[in-house]
Amino acid sequence: MGSGLTTAYDQDTLRSVIREWKAEGLRTALVPTMGALHDGHLELVRRGVQIADRVVVTVFVNPKQFAANEDLDKYPNDISADKTMLESVGADLVYVPNNDEMYPTGFSCVVSLKGPASVGLEDKYRPQFFDGVTTVVAKLFNQASCDYAMFGEKDFQQLAVVSQMVRDLNIATTIVPVETVREPSGLAMASRNAYLSEKELALAPSIYNFAKQTAANINDGMNPKEAADATAQKLTDLGFRVDYVEARNANTLDYVKNNNEPMRILTAAWLGKTRLIDNIGV
Ligand code: PAF
């Protein structure tokens, strides 16, 4: 940990601060975020502080990963609260670029993956999402050139896609997965939880609780697809609008062929106007 939190608004400042740290032989970790920070993000920073000497957090609500009908305009945003939280966990630098800094006039590039970005999970329901994520993350990796980058397992497919991009493009940043942080109720922490009404907040932990039951059923020998389909039905009965509940191979995200594969239960479901995603290992 350094001494205090510095803010950079442009890539030249970001690069020059990080260059100085590197010249001193310090190891750096990057935590890409869209702000509206919660304890899940802070856990990424805490892990960064453990493995690196300096931690850089990026706060940029990336328009390219939102579809026209999504919540870009109302995405929660409070940079001064974010900075207070980041200081409390020992982040060293927060990078807050604006749209022009990230996507100047004439910007023409799309970083687009197949493989884990094309398995019929988030990509099926949010077709624009991963191109937006990989494009912005590739830019952030190039701008910051950090040794490590911290990604939460909560966005399990995103973690797989970014890891694949780093391998494919030989990016010299090591991806560090960090376990999902949960509310005492079991609900996975997420910035969009702020949209949930009191009634929805009471229902939302069912996603996690049912997933645990699904995993137990599969471990007891139940067919993974049947177990996942039964869970989707239970969520529907409770009032969720389910996009998917799937048991997938934890490494490839392909459909599982038998109960002995490393497996992950992945869920995406709407409660009212809020889309929730979560996943657990089997
Ligand atoms: O997970 C997120 O918050 C975003 O998808 C990310 C990785 C910061 C890219 O905008």
Tab-separated table of C-alpha atoms and ligand atoms in Angstrom:
chain	number	residue	atom	x	y	z
A	1	MET	CA	0.000	0.000	0.000
A	2	GLY	CA	1.240	3.501	-0.832
A	3	SER	CA	0.223	6.657	1.002
A	4	GLY	CA	-3.242	7.886	0.063
A	5	LEU	CA	-5.424	7.671	-3.009
A	6	THR	CA	-4.436	9.565	-6.167
A	7	THR	CA	-6.957	10.252	-8.962
A	8	ALA	CA	-6.091	10.132	-12.662
A	9	TYR	CA	-8.568	11.322	-15.280
A	10	ASP	CA	-6.472	10.650	-18.372
A	11	GLN	CA	-4.295	7.837	-19.612
A	12	ASP	CA	-1.086	9.914	-19.708
A	13	THR	CA	-1.313	10.538	-15.952
A	14	LEU	CA	-2.228	6.896	-15.343
A	15	ARG	CA	0.717	5.664	-17.396
A	16	SER	CA	3.232	8.023	-15.811
A	17	VAL	CA	2.266	7.119	-12.212
A	18	ILE	CA	2.415	3.391	-12.998
A	19	ARG	CA	5.696	3.795	-14.914
A	20	GLU	CA	7.296	5.365	-11.822
A	21	TRP	CA	6.088	2.517	-9.613
A	22	LYS	CA	7.476	-0.018	-12.067
A	23	ALA	CA	10.806	1.822	-12.156
A	24	GLU	CA	10.955	1.351	-8.375
A	25	GLY	CA	10.385	-2.386	-8.870
A	26	LEU	CA	6.845	-2.324	-7.417
A	27	ARG	CA	4.241	-4.875	-8.529
A	28	THR	CA	0.877	-3.495	-9.612
A	29	ALA	CA	-2.688	-4.856	-9.612
A	30	LEU	CA	-5.626	-3.504	-11.627
A	31	VAL	CA	-9.254	-3.656	-10.467
A	32	PRO	CA	-11.577	-2.711	-13.358
A	33	THR	CA	-15.016	-1.511	-12.152
A	34	MET	CA	-17.963	0.574	-13.259
A	35	GLY	CA	-18.150	2.287	-9.858
A	36	ALA	CA	-21.137	2.037	-7.468
A	37	LEU	CA	-18.721	0.087	-5.330
A	38	HIS	CA	-19.746	-2.460	-2.717
A	39	ASP	CA	-17.920	-4.951	-0.570
A	40	GLY	CA	-17.509	-7.319	-3.527
A	41	HIS	CA	-15.364	-4.697	-5.285
A	42	LEU	CA	-13.521	-3.916	-2.053
A	43	GLU	CA	-12.642	-7.597	-1.753
A	44	LEU	CA	-10.998	-7.365	-5.192
A	45	VAL	CA	-8.943	-4.430	-3.883
A	46	ARG	CA	-8.059	-6.259	-0.646
A	47	ARG	CA	-6.823	-9.248	-2.658
A	48	GLY	CA	-4.880	-6.842	-4.887
A	49	VAL	CA	-3.258	-5.301	-1.817
A	50	GLN	CA	-2.197	-8.807	-0.723
A	51	ILE	CA	-0.471	-9.751	-3.982
A	52	ALA	CA	0.834	-6.409	-5.263
A	53	ASP	CA	2.559	-3.298	-3.924
A	54	ARG	CA	0.210	-0.832	-5.622
A	55	VAL	CA	-3.474	-1.206	-6.545
A	56	VAL	CA	-5.117	0.749	-9.364
A	57	VAL	CA	-8.930	0.837	-9.551
A	58	THR	CA	-10.669	1.972	-12.725
A	59	VAL	CA	-14.133	3.518	-12.564
A	60	PHE	CA	-15.745	3.792	-15.989
A	61	VAL	CA	-19.370	3.041	-16.869
A	62	ASN	CA	-18.656	1.534	-20.261
A	63	PRO	CA	-21.455	2.437	-22.709
A	64	LYS	CA	-20.331	-0.220	-25.184
A	65	GLN	CA	-21.455	-3.085	-22.944
A	66	PHE	CA	-25.032	-1.789	-22.553
A	67	ALA	CA	-27.769	-2.387	-25.141
A	68	ALA	CA	-30.037	0.531	-26.031
A	69	ASN	CA	-32.839	-0.839	-23.807
A	70	GLU	CA	-30.574	-1.398	-20.774
A	71	ASP	CA	-29.863	0.698	-17.684
A	72	LEU	CA	-26.886	2.838	-18.824
A	73	ASP	CA	-28.739	6.074	-18.000
A	74	LYS	CA	-29.689	5.052	-14.484
A	75	TYR	CA	-26.608	2.981	-13.594
A	76	PRO	CA	-25.792	3.967	-9.974
A	77	ASN	CA	-22.857	6.343	-9.678
A	78	ASP	CA	-21.293	8.120	-6.675
A	79	ILE	CA	-17.593	8.723	-7.232
A	80	SER	CA	-17.003	10.483	-3.921
A	81	ALA	CA	-18.475	7.527	-1.954
A	82	ASP	CA	-16.402	5.195	-4.161
A	83	LYS	CA	-13.205	7.098	-3.335
A	84	THR	CA	-13.905	7.005	0.412
A	85	MET	CA	-14.358	3.232	0.212
A	86	LEU	CA	-11.238	2.775	-1.882
A	87	GLU	CA	-9.164	4.768	0.596
A	88	SER	CA	-10.448	2.601	3.442
A	89	VAL	CA	-9.052	-0.568	1.818
A	90	GLY	CA	-5.725	0.871	0.688
A	91	ALA	CA	-6.165	1.437	-3.073
A	92	ASP	CA	-3.420	3.716	-4.402
A	93	LEU	CA	-4.804	5.140	-7.635
A	94	VAL	CA	-8.296	5.548	-9.051
A	95	TYR	CA	-8.571	6.075	-12.809
A	96	VAL	CA	-11.776	7.867	-13.832
A	97	PRO	CA	-11.637	8.464	-17.595
A	98	ASN	CA	-14.539	10.065	-19.433
A	99	ASN	CA	-16.086	8.768	-22.656
A	100	ASP	CA	-13.861	10.904	-24.897
A	101	GLU	CA	-10.746	9.633	-23.163
A	102	MET	CA	-11.772	6.012	-23.765
A	103	TYR	CA	-13.547	6.383	-27.098
A	104	PRO	CA	-12.308	9.493	-28.925
A	105	THR	CA	-14.023	10.513	-32.152
A	106	GLY	CA	-13.175	7.992	-34.847
A	107	PHE	CA	-12.666	5.103	-32.435
A	108	SER	CA	-13.236	2.046	-34.642
A	109	CYS	CA	-12.013	-1.063	-32.863
A	110	VAL	CA	-13.996	-4.007	-31.475
A	111	VAL	CA	-12.279	-6.789	-29.545
A	112	SER	CA	-14.564	-9.767	-30.084
A	113	LEU	CA	-14.190	-13.358	-28.898
A	114	LYS	CA	-15.893	-16.609	-29.713
A	115	GLY	CA	-15.153	-19.569	-27.379
A	116	PRO	CA	-16.441	-18.764	-23.875
A	117	ALA	CA	-18.127	-15.619	-25.236
A	118	SER	CA	-20.391	-17.778	-27.394
A	119	VAL	CA	-21.847	-20.543	-25.232
A	120	GLY	CA	-25.476	-19.423	-24.935
A	121	LEU	CA	-25.389	-17.889	-21.453
A	122	GLU	CA	-24.978	-14.101	-21.000
A	123	ASP	CA	-24.089	-13.842	-24.706
A	124	LYS	CA	-27.554	-15.164	-25.625
A	125	TYR	CA	-29.436	-12.614	-23.523
A	126	ARG	CA	-27.025	-9.671	-23.863
A	127	PRO	CA	-25.535	-10.082	-27.367
A	128	GLN	CA	-23.634	-6.773	-27.220
A	129	PHE	CA	-22.196	-7.342	-23.760
A	130	PHE	CA	-18.946	-9.241	-24.247
A	131	ASP	CA	-17.713	-7.216	-27.233
A	132	GLY	CA	-18.140	-4.145	-25.026
A	133	VAL	CA	-16.397	-5.764	-22.069
A	134	THR	CA	-13.426	-7.155	-24.006
A	135	THR	CA	-12.965	-3.919	-25.930
A	136	VAL	CA	-12.843	-1.783	-22.785
A	137	VAL	CA	-10.845	-4.288	-20.736
A	138	ALA	CA	-8.239	-4.664	-23.515
A	139	LYS	CA	-7.901	-0.865	-23.545
A	140	LEU	CA	-7.603	-0.670	-19.754
A	141	PHE	CA	-4.984	-3.445	-19.771
A	142	ASN	CA	-2.981	-1.585	-22.426
A	143	GLN	CA	-3.268	1.744	-20.640
A	144	ALA	CA	-2.314	0.412	-17.204
A	145	SER	CA	0.015	-2.512	-18.066
A	146	CYS	CA	-0.411	-3.910	-14.561
A	147	ASP	CA	1.092	-7.210	-13.452
A	148	TYR	CA	-2.253	-8.528	-12.190
A	149	ALA	CA	-5.938	-7.863	-12.812
A	150	MET	CA	-8.583	-8.853	-10.289
A	151	PHE	CA	-11.939	-10.219	-11.522
A	152	GLY	CA	-14.857	-11.477	-9.422
A	153	GLU	CA	-16.205	-15.000	-9.900
A	154	LYS	CA	-19.701	-13.553	-9.639
A	155	ASP	CA	-19.426	-12.686	-13.355
A	156	PHE	CA	-18.163	-16.169	-14.109
A	157	GLN	CA	-18.538	-16.038	-17.886
A	158	GLN	CA	-16.898	-12.593	-17.978
A	159	LEU	CA	-13.958	-14.029	-16.015
A	160	ALA	CA	-13.666	-16.885	-18.551
A	161	VAL	CA	-13.895	-14.501	-21.511
A	162	VAL	CA	-11.299	-12.047	-20.166
A	163	SER	CA	-8.950	-14.931	-19.272
A	164	GLN	CA	-9.306	-16.293	-22.826
A	165	MET	CA	-8.595	-12.842	-24.293
A	166	VAL	CA	-5.432	-12.505	-22.206
A	167	ARG	CA	-4.230	-15.925	-23.399
A	168	ASP	CA	-5.139	-15.311	-27.041
A	169	LEU	CA	-3.606	-11.830	-27.262
A	170	ASN	CA	-0.555	-12.605	-25.064
A	171	ILE	CA	-1.408	-9.757	-22.715
A	172	ALA	CA	1.215	-9.631	-19.954
A	173	THR	CA	-1.315	-9.286	-17.134
A	174	THR	CA	-2.191	-12.256	-14.922
A	175	ILE	CA	-5.912	-12.608	-14.228
A	176	VAL	CA	-6.661	-13.296	-10.559
A	177	PRO	CA	-10.143	-14.719	-9.838
A	178	VAL	CA	-11.746	-13.618	-6.561
A	179	GLU	CA	-14.613	-15.442	-4.848
A	180	THR	CA	-18.087	-13.915	-4.817
A	181	VAL	CA	-18.888	-11.824	-1.741
A	182	ARG	CA	-22.399	-12.375	-0.374
A	183	GLU	CA	-24.809	-10.581	1.892
A	184	PRO	CA	-25.612	-12.475	5.120
A	185	SER	CA	-28.785	-13.610	3.272
A	186	GLY	CA	-26.630	-15.321	0.618
A	187	LEU	CA	-27.463	-12.771	-2.095
A	188	ALA	CA	-24.383	-12.096	-4.237
A	189	MET	CA	-23.296	-8.462	-3.863
A	190	ALA	CA	-23.911	-6.438	-7.033
A	191	SER	CA	-24.296	-2.748	-7.852
A	192	ARG	CA	-27.710	-3.473	-9.394
A	193	ASN	CA	-29.012	-4.836	-6.054
A	194	ALA	CA	-29.614	-1.145	-5.296
A	195	TYR	CA	-32.609	-1.338	-7.677
A	196	LEU	CA	-34.379	-4.047	-5.602
A	197	SER	CA	-37.453	-3.200	-3.520
A	198	GLU	CA	-37.723	-4.552	0.027
A	199	LYS	CA	-39.972	-7.367	-1.170
A	200	GLU	CA	-37.596	-8.263	-4.006
A	201	LEU	CA	-34.624	-8.167	-1.615
A	202	ALA	CA	-36.360	-10.805	0.496
A	203	LEU	CA	-36.843	-13.072	-2.550
A	204	ALA	CA	-33.479	-12.506	-4.245
A	205	PRO	CA	-31.397	-14.893	-2.029
A	206	SER	CA	-33.472	-17.802	-3.423
A	207	ILE	CA	-31.189	-17.749	-6.455
A	208	TYR	CA	-28.257	-18.783	-4.262
A	209	ASN	CA	-30.233	-21.058	-1.947
A	210	PHE	CA	-31.816	-22.972	-4.839
A	211	ALA	CA	-28.428	-23.213	-6.605
A	212	LYS	CA	-26.970	-24.854	-3.489
A	213	GLN	CA	-29.853	-27.346	-3.523
A	214	THR	CA	-29.269	-27.990	-7.248
A	215	ALA	CA	-25.587	-28.682	-6.584
A	216	ALA	CA	-26.501	-31.061	-3.750
A	217	ASN	CA	-28.983	-32.890	-6.012
A	218	ILE	CA	-26.346	-33.296	-8.728
A	219	ASN	CA	-23.850	-34.542	-6.158
A	220	ASP	CA	-26.498	-37.081	-5.091
A	221	GLY	CA	-26.586	-38.355	-8.688
A	222	MET	CA	-29.431	-36.350	-10.238
A	223	ASN	CA	-29.090	-35.573	-13.947
A	224	PRO	CA	-27.569	-32.023	-14.150
A	225	LYS	CA	-30.037	-30.749	-16.750
A	226	GLU	CA	-33.036	-32.076	-14.857
A	227	ALA	CA	-31.720	-30.575	-11.607
A	228	ALA	CA	-31.174	-27.173	-13.269
A	229	ASP	CA	-34.567	-27.233	-15.019
A	230	ALA	CA	-36.322	-28.032	-11.722
A	231	THR	CA	-34.587	-25.029	-10.140
A	232	ALA	CA	-35.642	-22.762	-13.005
A	233	GLN	CA	-39.241	-23.871	-12.408
A	234	LYS	CA	-39.003	-23.181	-8.659
A	235	LEU	CA	-37.674	-19.672	-9.325
A	236	THR	CA	-40.462	-19.066	-11.853
A	237	ASP	CA	-43.039	-20.220	-9.293
A	238	LEU	CA	-41.633	-17.659	-6.828
A	239	GLY	CA	-42.116	-14.833	-9.337
A	240	PHE	CA	-38.710	-14.643	-11.066
A	241	ARG	CA	-38.509	-14.348	-14.843
A	242	VAL	CA	-35.729	-16.821	-15.550
A	243	ASP	CA	-33.269	-16.300	-18.424
A	244	TYR	CA	-31.346	-19.458	-17.578
A	245	VAL	CA	-30.385	-21.925	-14.892
A	246	GLU	CA	-27.666	-24.141	-16.335
A	247	ALA	CA	-25.182	-26.734	-15.141
A	248	ARG	CA	-22.078	-26.183	-17.268
A	249	ASN	CA	-18.517	-27.447	-17.359
A	250	ALA	CA	-16.633	-25.098	-15.029
A	251	ASN	CA	-13.625	-24.866	-17.376
A	252	THR	CA	-15.164	-24.658	-20.846
A	253	LEU	CA	-18.714	-23.493	-19.987
A	254	ASP	CA	-19.952	-26.192	-22.398
A	255	TYR	CA	-22.937	-28.391	-21.533
A	256	VAL	CA	-21.951	-31.169	-19.140
A	257	LYS	CA	-21.995	-34.744	-20.358
A	258	ASN	CA	-21.799	-36.543	-17.025
A	259	ASN	CA	-21.860	-35.880	-13.271
A	260	ASN	CA	-18.081	-36.270	-12.868
A	261	GLU	CA	-17.051	-33.129	-14.754
A	262	PRO	CA	-16.030	-29.986	-12.857
A	263	MET	CA	-19.337	-28.169	-12.823
A	264	ARG	CA	-20.814	-24.744	-12.199
A	265	ILE	CA	-24.480	-23.842	-11.763
A	266	LEU	CA	-25.082	-20.507	-13.487
A	267	THR	CA	-28.282	-18.519	-13.047
A	268	ALA	CA	-29.663	-15.323	-14.560
A	269	ALA	CA	-33.136	-14.186	-13.599
A	270	TRP	CA	-35.194	-11.036	-13.391
A	271	LEU	CA	-36.970	-9.808	-10.303
A	272	GLY	CA	-39.223	-7.004	-11.483
A	273	LYS	CA	-36.966	-4.660	-13.475
A	274	THR	CA	-33.699	-5.998	-12.036
A	275	ARG	CA	-31.627	-8.699	-13.670
A	276	LEU	CA	-29.612	-10.801	-11.214
A	277	ILE	CA	-26.842	-13.270	-12.037
A	278	ASP	CA	-25.037	-15.712	-9.788
A	279	ASN	CA	-23.147	-18.980	-9.953
A	280	ILE	CA	-21.677	-21.600	-7.651
A	281	GLY	CA	-19.403	-24.617	-8.003
A	282	VAL	CA	-20.845	-28.124	-7.665
B	1	PAF	O1	-17.562	-6.266	-14.273
B	1	PAF	C1	-17.635	-5.046	-14.542
B	1	PAF	O2	-17.879	-4.204	-13.680
B	1	PAF	C2	-17.416	-4.585	-15.968
B	1	PAF	O3	-17.937	-5.505	-16.889
B	1	PAF	C3	-15.943	-4.277	-16.286
B	1	PAF	C4	-15.077	-5.517	-16.198
B	1	PAF	C5	-15.428	-3.204	-15.343
B	1	PAF	C6	-15.801	-3.734	-17.718
B	1	PAF	O4	-16.518	-2.551	-17.889
